[in-house]
Short mmCIF file of C-alpha atoms in Angstrom, two decimals:
data_model
loop_
_atom_site.label_atom_id
_atom_site.label_comp_id
_atom_site.label_asym_id
_atom_site.label_seq_id
_atom_site.Cartn_x
_atom_site.Cartn_y
_atom_site.Cartn_z
CA MET A 665 123.27 -130.82 28.40
CA SER A 666 122.27 -129.30 31.72
CA HIS A 667 119.72 -126.54 32.15
CA LYS A 668 120.45 -123.14 33.71
CA LEU A 669 118.18 -121.22 36.04
CA LEU A 670 117.41 -117.98 34.20
CA VAL A 671 115.90 -114.87 35.74
CA GLU A 672 114.49 -112.05 33.64
CA THR A 673 113.42 -108.56 34.64
CA PRO A 674 111.14 -106.46 32.41
CA ASP A 675 110.81 -102.68 32.53
CA PHE A 676 108.96 -101.71 35.71
CA GLY A 677 107.52 -98.53 34.23
CA SER A 678 104.39 -100.21 32.96
CA PHE A 679 103.08 -101.98 36.06
CA THR A 680 99.76 -101.11 37.67
CA TYR A 681 99.01 -101.68 41.35
CA ILE A 682 95.33 -102.19 42.06
CA LYS A 683 93.99 -101.95 45.61
CA GLU A 684 90.34 -102.80 46.08
CA GLU A 685 88.34 -100.40 48.18
CA LYS A 686 86.10 -103.24 49.26
CA ASN A 687 86.20 -106.98 48.71
CA LEU A 688 82.68 -108.03 47.82
CA ARG A 689 83.63 -111.61 47.01
CA ASP A 690 84.51 -113.07 50.40
CA GLY A 691 84.26 -110.19 52.87
CA LYS A 692 87.91 -110.60 53.93
CA GLY A 693 88.82 -106.99 53.26
CA PRO A 694 90.38 -105.25 50.27
CA ARG A 695 92.98 -107.09 48.18
CA MET A 696 95.94 -105.80 46.17
CA TYR A 697 96.97 -106.86 42.65
CA ILE A 698 100.02 -106.32 40.44
CA GLU A 699 99.31 -106.14 36.72
CA GLY A 700 101.67 -105.56 33.81
CA PRO A 701 104.10 -107.15 31.37
CA PHE A 702 105.38 -110.35 32.99
CA MET A 703 107.24 -111.88 30.01
CA MET A 704 108.63 -110.89 26.59
CA ALA A 705 109.60 -112.91 23.50
CA ASN A 706 111.19 -112.26 20.08
CA GLU A 707 113.04 -109.21 21.46
CA VAL A 708 116.40 -109.06 23.20
CA ASN A 709 115.79 -108.37 26.89
CA LYS A 710 117.93 -106.48 29.43
CA ASN A 711 119.82 -109.67 30.24
CA ARG A 712 120.77 -110.00 26.54
CA ARG A 713 118.57 -113.07 26.12
CA LEU A 714 116.14 -113.86 23.35
CA TYR A 715 113.12 -116.12 23.89
CA ASP A 716 111.31 -117.68 20.93
CA LEU A 717 107.65 -116.61 20.82
CA THR A 718 106.35 -120.01 19.68
CA GLU A 719 108.18 -121.76 22.51
CA MET A 720 106.99 -119.16 25.05
CA VAL A 721 103.35 -119.48 23.92
CA SER A 722 103.55 -123.23 24.49
CA GLU A 723 105.23 -122.83 27.88
CA VAL A 724 102.77 -120.19 29.09
CA LYS A 725 99.92 -122.53 28.13
CA ARG A 726 101.53 -125.36 30.12
CA TYR A 727 102.14 -123.07 33.12
CA SER A 728 98.57 -121.74 32.94
CA ASP A 729 97.04 -125.22 32.71
CA GLU A 730 99.22 -126.82 35.40
CA MET A 731 99.85 -123.99 37.83
CA ILE A 732 97.52 -121.01 37.42
CA LYS A 733 94.28 -122.97 36.97
CA SER A 734 95.07 -125.12 40.02
CA GLY A 735 95.93 -122.10 42.20
CA ARG A 736 99.60 -123.15 42.56
CA ALA A 737 101.29 -120.35 40.56
CA LEU A 738 103.08 -118.78 43.51
CA GLY A 739 105.95 -116.32 43.35
CA GLU A 740 108.44 -115.26 45.98
CA LEU A 741 109.75 -111.92 47.21
CA ASN A 742 113.11 -111.67 45.36
CA HIS A 743 114.71 -114.47 43.37
CA PRO A 744 116.04 -117.40 45.34
CA THR A 745 118.95 -119.48 44.06
CA THR A 746 116.84 -122.60 43.70
CA VAL A 747 114.15 -123.95 41.41
CA ASP A 748 111.88 -124.87 44.33
CA ILE A 749 109.10 -122.59 45.56
CA ASP A 750 109.61 -121.79 49.25
CA LEU A 751 106.09 -121.38 50.67
CA SER A 752 107.41 -119.29 53.57
CA ARG A 753 108.61 -116.71 50.98
CA ALA A 754 105.48 -116.72 48.80
CA CYS A 755 104.15 -113.20 48.28
CA HIS A 756 101.78 -113.40 45.31
CA SER A 757 99.69 -115.76 43.22
CA VAL A 758 99.55 -115.37 39.44
CA GLN A 759 95.87 -115.17 38.46
CA ASN A 760 96.25 -115.01 34.68
CA LEU A 761 98.65 -114.47 31.79
CA ARG A 762 97.44 -113.23 28.40
CA GLN A 763 99.37 -112.66 25.22
CA GLU A 764 99.58 -109.18 23.71
CA GLY A 765 101.90 -109.42 20.69
CA ASN A 766 105.37 -110.38 21.93
CA TYR A 767 104.41 -109.75 25.56
CA PHE A 768 102.53 -111.75 28.16
CA VAL A 769 100.61 -109.48 30.48
CA GLY A 770 99.85 -110.93 33.87
CA LYS A 771 97.79 -110.17 36.92
CA SER A 772 98.82 -111.37 40.38
CA LEU A 773 97.04 -111.29 43.70
CA VAL A 774 99.34 -110.03 46.47
CA LEU A 775 98.93 -112.57 49.28
CA ASN A 776 98.25 -111.91 52.95
CA THR A 777 101.41 -113.82 53.90
CA PRO A 778 104.33 -112.19 55.75
CA MET A 779 106.17 -111.63 52.43
CA GLY A 780 102.96 -110.45 50.74
CA LYS A 781 102.45 -107.92 53.54
CA ILE A 782 105.95 -106.57 52.82
CA VAL A 783 105.02 -106.16 49.13
CA GLN A 784 101.75 -104.41 50.10
CA THR A 785 103.56 -102.05 52.48
CA LEU A 786 106.24 -101.25 49.91
CA ILE A 787 103.60 -100.37 47.31
CA ASP A 788 101.58 -98.34 49.83
CA ASP A 789 104.78 -96.43 50.67
CA GLY A 790 105.50 -95.59 47.03
CA VAL A 791 108.01 -98.29 46.08
CA THR A 792 107.56 -99.61 42.54
CA PRO A 793 108.19 -103.36 42.47
CA GLY A 794 107.81 -105.42 39.35
CA VAL A 795 108.05 -109.07 38.48
CA SER A 796 110.80 -111.22 37.06
CA THR A 797 110.56 -114.72 35.63
CA ARG A 798 112.45 -117.70 37.00
CA CYS A 799 112.89 -120.34 34.28
CA LEU A 800 114.95 -123.37 33.47
CA GLY A 801 116.45 -123.39 30.02
CA GLN A 802 119.46 -123.84 27.82
CA LEU A 803 121.45 -120.90 26.47
CA GLU A 804 122.81 -120.94 22.92
CA PRO A 805 124.83 -118.07 21.43
CA ASP A 806 122.86 -116.19 18.79
CA SER A 807 124.30 -116.71 15.31
CA ILE A 808 123.75 -113.05 14.33
CA LYS A 809 124.15 -110.97 17.50
CA GLU A 810 127.44 -111.72 19.21
CA ASP A 811 126.48 -110.75 22.77
CA VAL A 812 123.00 -112.34 22.77
CA ASN A 813 121.97 -115.82 23.94
CA ARG A 814 118.90 -117.63 22.67
CA VAL A 815 116.93 -119.53 25.30
CA LYS A 816 115.91 -123.05 24.31
CA ASN A 817 113.78 -125.66 26.11
CA MET A 818 112.32 -123.04 28.45
CA LYS A 819 110.42 -124.21 31.51
CA LEU A 820 108.74 -121.49 33.58
CA VAL A 821 109.26 -122.18 37.29
CA ALA A 822 107.87 -119.02 38.89
CA ILE A 823 107.32 -115.31 38.51
CA ASP A 824 108.85 -113.46 41.46
CA VAL A 825 108.37 -109.92 42.80
CA VAL A 826 111.59 -107.91 42.64
CA VAL A 827 112.88 -104.37 42.90
CA VAL A 828 115.92 -103.68 40.75
CA GLY A 829 117.99 -100.50 40.72
CA CYS A 830 119.92 -99.15 37.74
CA THR A 831 121.86 -102.37 37.26
CA VAL A 832 120.11 -105.55 36.23
CA VAL A 833 121.39 -108.50 38.25
CA VAL A 834 121.76 -111.74 36.35
CA MET A 835 122.15 -115.00 38.21
CA ALA A 836 123.58 -117.94 36.33
CA ILE A 837 122.94 -121.14 38.20
CA GLU A 838 123.83 -124.61 37.01
CA VAL A 839 121.03 -127.10 37.67
CA VAL A 840 121.96 -130.76 37.57
CA VAL A 841 119.44 -133.53 38.12
CA VAL A 842 120.95 -136.37 40.17
CA GLY A 843 118.42 -139.19 40.41
CA ALA A 844 115.36 -137.59 42.01
CA THR A 845 117.43 -134.81 43.61
CA VAL A 846 118.00 -131.42 42.03
CA VAL A 847 121.42 -130.01 42.83
CA VAL A 848 121.83 -126.25 42.36
CA VAL A 849 125.31 -124.80 41.95
CA VAL A 850 125.76 -121.02 41.71
CA ILE A 851 128.25 -120.42 38.89
CA GLY A 852 128.11 -116.64 38.65
CA ALA A 853 126.25 -113.50 39.54
#
C-alpha cells in the first residue's frame, strides 16, 4: 500500500505572533515567532480526517527527537507538492511542540531567509498566517462516519506556513518509493 502526502490546516484564530523588542541572546536584532495549535488528534479536522492521538504522540516524539532537537525542523512558505524540504523556500524553524489534550501547540522561529522575510512582512502588515502539517500516511474510511478518513502510519514531514481563505484546499498526492527515489504524482486537488 502506498502512502499519500497529507496536508492539514488548523483554525488560524488562535495563533500568536511574537516579535522581540530586543534580542539579548546573540545581538542579531529582534526575532519573530509563531505560536499556536500546530496539530490536532482524536477530532475530525477541516479536511475530514481523523488522526489517532496515540499514534500522533509517538510521531511527535520522533519528529522532536530527530528534527527539532537537531535544528532541522524547517517549514516552507506554502505547501509544496513534494515530501522534500526545499531549503530555498524555508521560512521558519519549529522550536518546540507540546501536547495540550488533543492538540500539539508549537512555537516556530521565523527565519531571516527570503521566504521568512515575506512571512515577517505579511505579519507586520496585518496578515494572519498559520501553519499546516505535511505528513505521509495511509487513509482508511472511518467505519462510523461515512465522509471521514482515518490516518494510519503517519509520518510528519514538515509544518509549513500557509494562508488559507474560506475554502480549505486539500492536496492528495500519491507517493511511490522506487528504489531510493521518491516519485510524487499529483492525483487531485
